[in-house]
Amino acid sequence: MITESPAELARAAATVISEHTGTPQHDVALVLGSGWGQTADLVGETVTTIENTAVPGFTDAAVAGHTGTMRSVQISGSGKRALVFGTRTHFYEGRGVRAVVHAVRTAAAAGCRTIVLTNGCGGLDPDWAPGTPVLISDHINLTGESPVEGANFVDLTDLYTPRLRDLAREVDPSLPEGVYVQFRGPHYETPAEVRMAKILGGDLVGMSTTLEAIAAREAGMEVLGVSLVTNPAAGISKTALSHQEVIEAGQAAAERCGTLLAQIIGRM
Ligand code: 8IG
């Protein structure tokens, strides 16, 4: 087998996407995390749905509640076309960092200049009830990994584009901001690890997004990160964490989150 470079694999994937969608260029990419699954319908009209397994380098969804398809969506009220990924590859799946950021590189190869990374996560602020969307202002990457290969010293100042965060707050001035801390997972944190995250300056704990954001910056894209707090982080509330709780919080917040993203993307 010929081993392709990450860029070659992304170009191959983008070619298949443009063949399926009949669209040479997409403008914005959207990665749907836990709790965000139903939001794509509110962003616009789905023009084409593609099975992940039909696209080079992509695999079916590995998480309950995620969708193993990608869609080309016509954004309501703008001439723009979004490439919406119904799921992501997580670092904890053990397929390596290249697999984790393949969707990001594919989006860049498909022409996207902007990427919206969403996730479900645990919140450290007890005032953030399950179902609260929070803008990611910055991140702490505790995976010990980087998607950047070789001596390419990518600047991560203002990784989460201030202009896009401002735009999000124009749509919803009540949106809080926070620092997202990526743990490896797939287990949730211990309460002591959550206290550590707080001391380090974190507000949100999750298992995705930071490696993707770095790859997006390397590819020259603008990044907007939005977390949905689906549960208080371990030790913040007295009850144990469950993935069912995550799915339910997402369902309850779907309409607010979908409308929020639709309005933000419509204004980009
Ligand atoms: I949804 O509390 C969701 N994903 N690490 N911790 C981590 N990931 C999460 C959590 C959480 N909730």
Tab-separated table of C-alpha atoms and ligand atoms in Angstrom:
chain	number	residue	atom	x	y	z
A	1	MET	CA	0.000	0.000	0.000
A	2	ILE	CA	1.162	3.506	-0.832
A	3	THR	CA	1.178	5.683	2.289
A	4	GLU	CA	-0.291	9.070	1.555
A	5	SER	CA	0.694	12.225	3.380
A	6	PRO	CA	-2.041	13.866	5.519
A	7	ALA	CA	-2.353	16.608	2.892
A	8	GLU	CA	-2.765	14.096	0.075
A	9	LEU	CA	-5.408	12.160	2.006
A	10	ALA	CA	-7.270	15.402	2.749
A	11	ARG	CA	-7.176	16.383	-0.932
A	12	ALA	CA	-8.503	12.936	-1.892
A	13	ALA	CA	-11.344	13.324	0.633
A	14	ALA	CA	-12.158	16.849	-0.591
A	15	THR	CA	-12.296	15.576	-4.178
A	16	VAL	CA	-14.817	12.877	-3.240
A	17	ILE	CA	-16.880	15.464	-1.326
A	18	SER	CA	-16.974	17.838	-4.281
A	19	GLU	CA	-17.972	14.965	-6.596
A	20	HIS	CA	-20.830	13.906	-4.295
A	21	THR	CA	-22.072	17.434	-3.627
A	22	GLY	CA	-21.467	18.896	-7.061
A	23	THR	CA	-19.975	21.851	-5.195
A	24	PRO	CA	-16.347	22.703	-5.898
A	25	GLN	CA	-16.030	24.903	-2.798
A	26	HIS	CA	-17.440	24.958	0.711
A	27	ASP	CA	-17.137	28.121	2.776
A	28	VAL	CA	-17.424	27.068	6.390
A	29	ALA	CA	-17.026	23.752	8.178
A	30	LEU	CA	-18.972	22.688	11.231
A	31	VAL	CA	-17.987	19.801	13.497
A	32	LEU	CA	-20.858	18.551	15.648
A	33	GLY	CA	-19.908	17.226	19.078
A	34	SER	CA	-21.935	15.549	21.809
A	35	GLY	CA	-25.251	17.278	22.213
A	36	TRP	CA	-25.015	19.141	18.893
A	37	GLY	CA	-26.342	16.389	16.614
A	38	GLN	CA	-29.721	17.916	15.888
A	39	THR	CA	-28.453	21.404	15.214
A	40	ALA	CA	-27.481	20.901	11.540
A	41	ASP	CA	-31.130	21.023	10.450
A	42	LEU	CA	-31.524	24.477	11.937
A	43	VAL	CA	-28.462	25.881	10.186
A	44	GLY	CA	-29.932	25.484	6.723
A	45	GLU	CA	-31.127	23.070	4.094
A	46	THR	CA	-29.209	19.840	3.626
A	47	VAL	CA	-28.349	19.547	-0.045
A	48	THR	CA	-26.325	16.317	0.090
A	49	THR	CA	-25.643	13.690	2.750
A	50	ILE	CA	-22.546	11.514	2.393
A	51	GLU	CA	-21.710	8.412	4.416
A	52	ASN	CA	-18.379	8.895	6.161
A	53	THR	CA	-17.303	5.468	4.946
A	54	ALA	CA	-17.507	6.716	1.321
A	55	VAL	CA	-14.872	9.394	1.941
A	56	PRO	CA	-11.133	8.573	2.124
A	57	GLY	CA	-9.784	8.590	5.684
A	58	PHE	CA	-13.183	8.825	7.410
A	59	THR	CA	-14.855	6.147	9.525
A	60	ASP	CA	-18.283	5.569	11.012
A	61	ALA	CA	-19.252	7.276	14.287
A	62	ALA	CA	-17.722	5.690	17.384
A	63	VAL	CA	-19.894	7.478	19.963
A	64	ALA	CA	-23.580	6.853	20.765
A	65	GLY	CA	-25.609	9.878	19.735
A	66	HIS	CA	-23.167	10.884	16.972
A	67	THR	CA	-23.961	10.536	13.253
A	68	GLY	CA	-21.598	8.838	10.809
A	69	THR	CA	-22.421	11.112	7.911
A	70	MET	CA	-21.323	14.486	6.610
A	71	ARG	CA	-23.604	16.941	4.886
A	72	SER	CA	-23.412	19.852	2.543
A	73	VAL	CA	-25.801	22.474	3.902
A	74	GLN	CA	-27.016	25.643	2.204
A	75	ILE	CA	-26.899	28.296	4.936
A	76	SER	CA	-30.249	30.040	5.402
A	77	GLY	CA	-30.209	33.660	4.341
A	78	SER	CA	-26.688	33.657	2.897
A	79	GLY	CA	-25.147	32.314	-0.278
A	80	LYS	CA	-22.765	30.220	1.751
A	81	ARG	CA	-22.339	26.481	1.825
A	82	ALA	CA	-21.370	24.613	4.981
A	83	LEU	CA	-19.675	21.256	5.258
A	84	VAL	CA	-21.143	19.669	8.380
A	85	PHE	CA	-19.411	16.710	10.021
A	86	GLY	CA	-21.874	14.690	12.113
A	87	THR	CA	-19.139	13.190	14.234
A	88	ARG	CA	-15.410	13.412	14.874
A	89	THR	CA	-12.566	11.028	15.542
A	90	HIS	CA	-11.506	11.396	19.171
A	91	PHE	CA	-7.929	11.128	20.375
A	92	TYR	CA	-8.991	8.391	22.819
A	93	GLU	CA	-9.949	6.093	19.932
A	94	GLY	CA	-6.248	5.434	19.475
A	95	ARG	CA	-6.220	5.983	15.694
A	96	GLY	CA	-3.585	8.674	16.093
A	97	VAL	CA	-3.592	12.440	15.795
A	98	ARG	CA	-3.644	12.402	11.985
A	99	ALA	CA	-7.047	10.676	12.108
A	100	VAL	CA	-8.277	13.170	14.727
A	101	VAL	CA	-7.564	16.182	12.511
A	102	HIS	CA	-8.336	14.631	9.123
A	103	ALA	CA	-11.772	16.305	8.977
A	104	VAL	CA	-10.163	19.685	9.635
A	105	ARG	CA	-7.603	19.194	6.879
A	106	THR	CA	-10.339	17.948	4.559
A	107	ALA	CA	-12.411	21.063	5.296
A	108	ALA	CA	-9.418	23.253	4.449
A	109	ALA	CA	-8.845	21.280	1.234
A	110	ALA	CA	-12.554	21.729	0.406
A	111	GLY	CA	-12.068	25.500	0.535
A	112	CYS	CA	-13.368	26.315	4.018
A	113	ARG	CA	-11.728	29.432	5.474
A	114	THR	CA	-13.632	29.139	8.759
A	115	ILE	CA	-14.349	26.204	11.040
A	116	VAL	CA	-16.816	25.974	13.886
A	117	LEU	CA	-15.813	23.331	16.422
A	118	THR	CA	-18.535	22.279	18.835
A	119	ASN	CA	-18.400	19.829	21.692
A	120	GLY	CA	-20.173	18.607	24.764
A	121	CYS	CA	-18.183	19.055	27.928
A	122	GLY	CA	-18.173	19.313	31.689
A	123	GLY	CA	-18.478	22.740	33.268
A	124	LEU	CA	-16.477	23.985	36.250
A	125	ASP	CA	-18.724	26.953	37.017
A	126	PRO	CA	-21.651	25.674	39.093
A	127	ASP	CA	-23.785	28.451	37.576
A	128	TRP	CA	-23.521	26.792	34.142
A	129	ALA	CA	-26.550	24.491	34.131
A	130	PRO	CA	-26.594	21.518	31.740
A	131	GLY	CA	-27.571	22.929	28.344
A	132	THR	CA	-25.527	26.145	28.662
A	133	PRO	CA	-23.526	27.024	25.515
A	134	VAL	CA	-20.114	28.602	26.275
A	135	LEU	CA	-17.709	30.261	23.815
A	136	ILE	CA	-14.187	28.873	23.943
A	137	SER	CA	-11.790	31.760	24.562
A	138	ASP	CA	-8.614	29.666	24.714
A	139	HIS	CA	-7.532	26.140	25.496
A	140	ILE	CA	-5.150	23.961	27.474
A	141	ASN	CA	-4.107	20.837	25.583
A	142	LEU	CA	-3.348	18.054	28.075
A	143	THR	CA	-3.049	15.313	25.470
A	144	GLY	CA	0.711	15.778	25.177
A	145	GLU	CA	0.257	15.636	21.392
A	146	SER	CA	0.299	18.056	18.466
A	147	PRO	CA	-1.165	17.641	14.993
A	148	VAL	CA	1.686	19.734	13.562
A	149	GLU	CA	4.398	17.616	11.986
A	150	GLY	CA	7.985	18.781	11.593
A	151	ALA	CA	9.622	22.027	12.727
A	152	ASN	CA	6.610	24.228	12.017
A	153	PHE	CA	6.228	26.593	14.971
A	154	VAL	CA	2.577	27.535	14.590
A	155	ASP	CA	1.481	30.639	16.526
A	156	LEU	CA	-1.584	30.002	18.701
A	157	THR	CA	-2.189	33.556	19.934
A	158	ASP	CA	-5.873	34.349	19.387
A	159	LEU	CA	-6.437	30.794	18.180
A	160	TYR	CA	-10.174	31.203	18.795
A	161	THR	CA	-10.725	34.186	16.493
A	162	PRO	CA	-11.807	37.262	18.512
A	163	ARG	CA	-13.823	38.593	15.561
A	164	LEU	CA	-15.939	35.421	15.510
A	165	ARG	CA	-16.428	35.475	19.279
A	166	ASP	CA	-17.579	39.091	19.037
A	167	LEU	CA	-19.981	38.101	16.310
A	168	ALA	CA	-21.352	35.264	18.460
A	169	ARG	CA	-21.940	37.689	21.326
A	170	GLU	CA	-23.756	40.068	18.990
A	171	VAL	CA	-26.156	37.208	18.327
A	172	ASP	CA	-26.400	36.261	22.013
A	173	PRO	CA	-24.930	38.769	24.497
A	174	SER	CA	-25.535	36.328	27.384
A	175	LEU	CA	-22.972	33.810	26.046
A	176	PRO	CA	-20.245	33.191	28.638
A	177	GLU	CA	-16.632	32.461	27.638
A	178	GLY	CA	-14.233	29.929	29.059
A	179	VAL	CA	-10.931	28.113	28.712
A	180	TYR	CA	-11.377	24.554	27.444
A	181	VAL	CA	-9.137	21.848	28.861
A	182	GLN	CA	-8.738	18.712	26.774
A	183	PHE	CA	-8.081	15.540	28.715
A	184	ARG	CA	-7.319	12.297	26.905
A	185	GLY	CA	-10.429	10.419	28.098
A	186	PRO	CA	-12.426	8.319	27.499
A	187	HIS	CA	-12.973	8.182	31.247
A	188	TYR	CA	-14.247	11.374	32.798
A	189	GLU	CA	-11.985	13.217	35.242
A	190	THR	CA	-11.605	12.536	38.921
A	191	PRO	CA	-12.732	15.399	41.155
A	192	ALA	CA	-9.041	16.053	41.926
A	193	GLU	CA	-8.291	16.405	38.200
A	194	VAL	CA	-11.162	18.841	37.857
A	195	ARG	CA	-9.717	20.905	40.734
A	196	MET	CA	-6.356	20.787	38.941
A	197	ALA	CA	-7.991	22.040	35.730
A	198	LYS	CA	-9.427	24.957	37.660
A	199	ILE	CA	-6.059	25.855	39.198
A	200	LEU	CA	-4.527	25.749	35.719
A	201	GLY	CA	-7.058	28.305	34.501
A	202	GLY	CA	-9.649	26.016	32.948
A	203	ASP	CA	-13.416	26.466	32.893
A	204	LEU	CA	-14.479	23.507	30.736
A	205	VAL	CA	-13.256	19.895	30.592
A	206	GLY	CA	-13.620	17.700	27.545
A	207	MET	CA	-12.047	15.156	25.221
A	208	SER	CA	-11.800	16.937	21.864
A	209	THR	CA	-11.359	20.226	20.016
A	210	THR	CA	-7.845	21.420	20.952
A	211	LEU	CA	-5.937	19.269	18.443
A	212	GLU	CA	-8.489	20.180	15.762
A	213	ALA	CA	-8.189	23.893	16.532
A	214	ILE	CA	-4.386	23.704	16.227
A	215	ALA	CA	-4.655	21.904	12.872
A	216	ALA	CA	-7.168	24.504	11.686
A	217	ARG	CA	-4.794	27.327	12.601
A	218	GLU	CA	-1.942	25.554	10.865
A	219	ALA	CA	-4.173	25.370	7.765
A	220	GLY	CA	-4.859	29.118	8.022
A	221	MET	CA	-8.522	28.836	9.005
A	222	GLU	CA	-10.383	31.052	11.450
A	223	VAL	CA	-11.730	29.062	14.397
A	224	LEU	CA	-14.871	29.442	16.451
A	225	GLY	CA	-15.252	27.019	19.369
A	226	VAL	CA	-18.539	26.535	21.168
A	227	SER	CA	-18.957	24.122	24.050
A	228	LEU	CA	-22.241	22.859	25.333
A	229	VAL	CA	-22.004	22.236	29.060
A	230	THR	CA	-23.886	18.969	29.311
A	231	ASN	CA	-22.890	18.165	32.878
A	232	PRO	CA	-21.171	19.751	35.854
A	233	ALA	CA	-17.585	18.395	35.860
A	234	ALA	CA	-16.860	15.606	38.358
A	235	GLY	CA	-16.996	16.827	41.941
A	236	ILE	CA	-18.759	20.085	40.988
A	237	SER	CA	-22.123	18.493	41.646
A	238	LYS	CA	-22.808	15.565	43.967
A	239	THR	CA	-24.109	13.195	41.319
A	240	ALA	CA	-22.040	10.855	39.126
A	241	LEU	CA	-21.565	11.483	35.399
A	242	SER	CA	-23.401	9.526	32.722
A	243	HIS	CA	-23.374	9.628	28.920
A	244	GLN	CA	-27.188	9.404	28.999
A	245	GLU	CA	-27.252	12.716	30.879
A	246	VAL	CA	-25.040	14.153	28.133
A	247	ILE	CA	-27.415	13.034	25.380
A	248	GLU	CA	-30.467	14.365	27.228
A	249	ALA	CA	-28.893	17.762	27.909
A	250	GLY	CA	-28.050	17.976	24.212
A	251	GLN	CA	-31.597	17.156	23.169
A	252	ALA	CA	-32.999	19.743	25.557
A	253	ALA	CA	-30.603	22.421	24.280
A	254	ALA	CA	-30.752	21.482	20.572
A	255	GLU	CA	-33.070	24.219	19.487
A	256	ARG	CA	-31.232	27.019	21.282
A	257	CYS	CA	-27.861	25.751	20.042
A	258	GLY	CA	-29.043	25.221	16.486
A	259	THR	CA	-30.572	28.672	16.274
A	260	LEU	CA	-27.443	30.195	17.787
A	261	LEU	CA	-25.146	28.523	15.261
A	262	ALA	CA	-27.453	29.293	12.369
A	263	GLN	CA	-27.452	32.971	13.256
A	264	ILE	CA	-23.690	33.092	13.791
A	265	ILE	CA	-22.890	31.250	10.560
A	266	GLY	CA	-25.447	33.331	8.667
A	267	ARG	CA	-23.553	36.481	9.670
A	268	MET	CA	-20.041	35.244	8.893
B	1	8IG	I1	-20.244	15.566	27.149
B	1	8IG	O1	-17.227	16.096	32.212
B	1	8IG	C1	-18.672	15.555	28.296
B	1	8IG	N1	-17.485	15.294	27.782
B	1	8IG	N2	-13.401	15.135	29.923
B	1	8IG	N3	-15.337	15.618	31.093
B	1	8IG	C2	-14.696	15.303	29.936
B	1	8IG	N4	-15.334	15.171	28.787
B	1	8IG	C3	-16.646	15.362	28.803
B	1	8IG	C4	-17.365	15.680	29.938
B	1	8IG	C5	-16.666	15.818	31.166
B	1	8IG	N5	-18.661	15.784	29.600
